[in-house]
Amino acid sequence: SALALQAPAARAAGASFSGQVLPLLNSHCVICHMPGAAQADLSLYPDAWAALVDRPSTQSPLPRVKPGDPEGSYLYRKLTATHLDAGGSGESMPFQRALLDAADLAIFRDWIAQGAPNN
């Protein structure tokens, strides 16, 4: 069917930071990561991309987002609750809420795997 043909094409185009990742950050993360009250010294406002990509984590030896390497990115590890296995600390994210569903996690994974572009 036409719908089946569209899914691989859409996935091949890659995840969009502004169109997919940022809305997820805004709906699940920004409430705890704002200036003046930023948990783990991470403020996602006003520039979430700059705060994440190639930036050191305060809770892990891993960078927050290592372009091209989801498993080497602390953000992805926190979202998948594997952060403790990577020398991290604290709770999984989003804090005191259910982990993101597989589709949302795939957006983060795909975005990081494609180099975490600011697109």
PDB file of C-alpha atoms in Angstrom, residues 28 50 62 74:
ATOM      1  CA  HIS A  28       8.572  15.946  28.779  1.00  0.00           C
ATOM      2  CA  ALA A  50      23.396  23.997  22.210  1.00  0.00           C
ATOM      3  CA  LEU A  62      29.467  10.526  28.774  1.00  0.00           C
ATOM      4  CA  TYR A  74      23.944  10.325  28.256  1.00  0.00           C
TER       5      TYR A  74
END
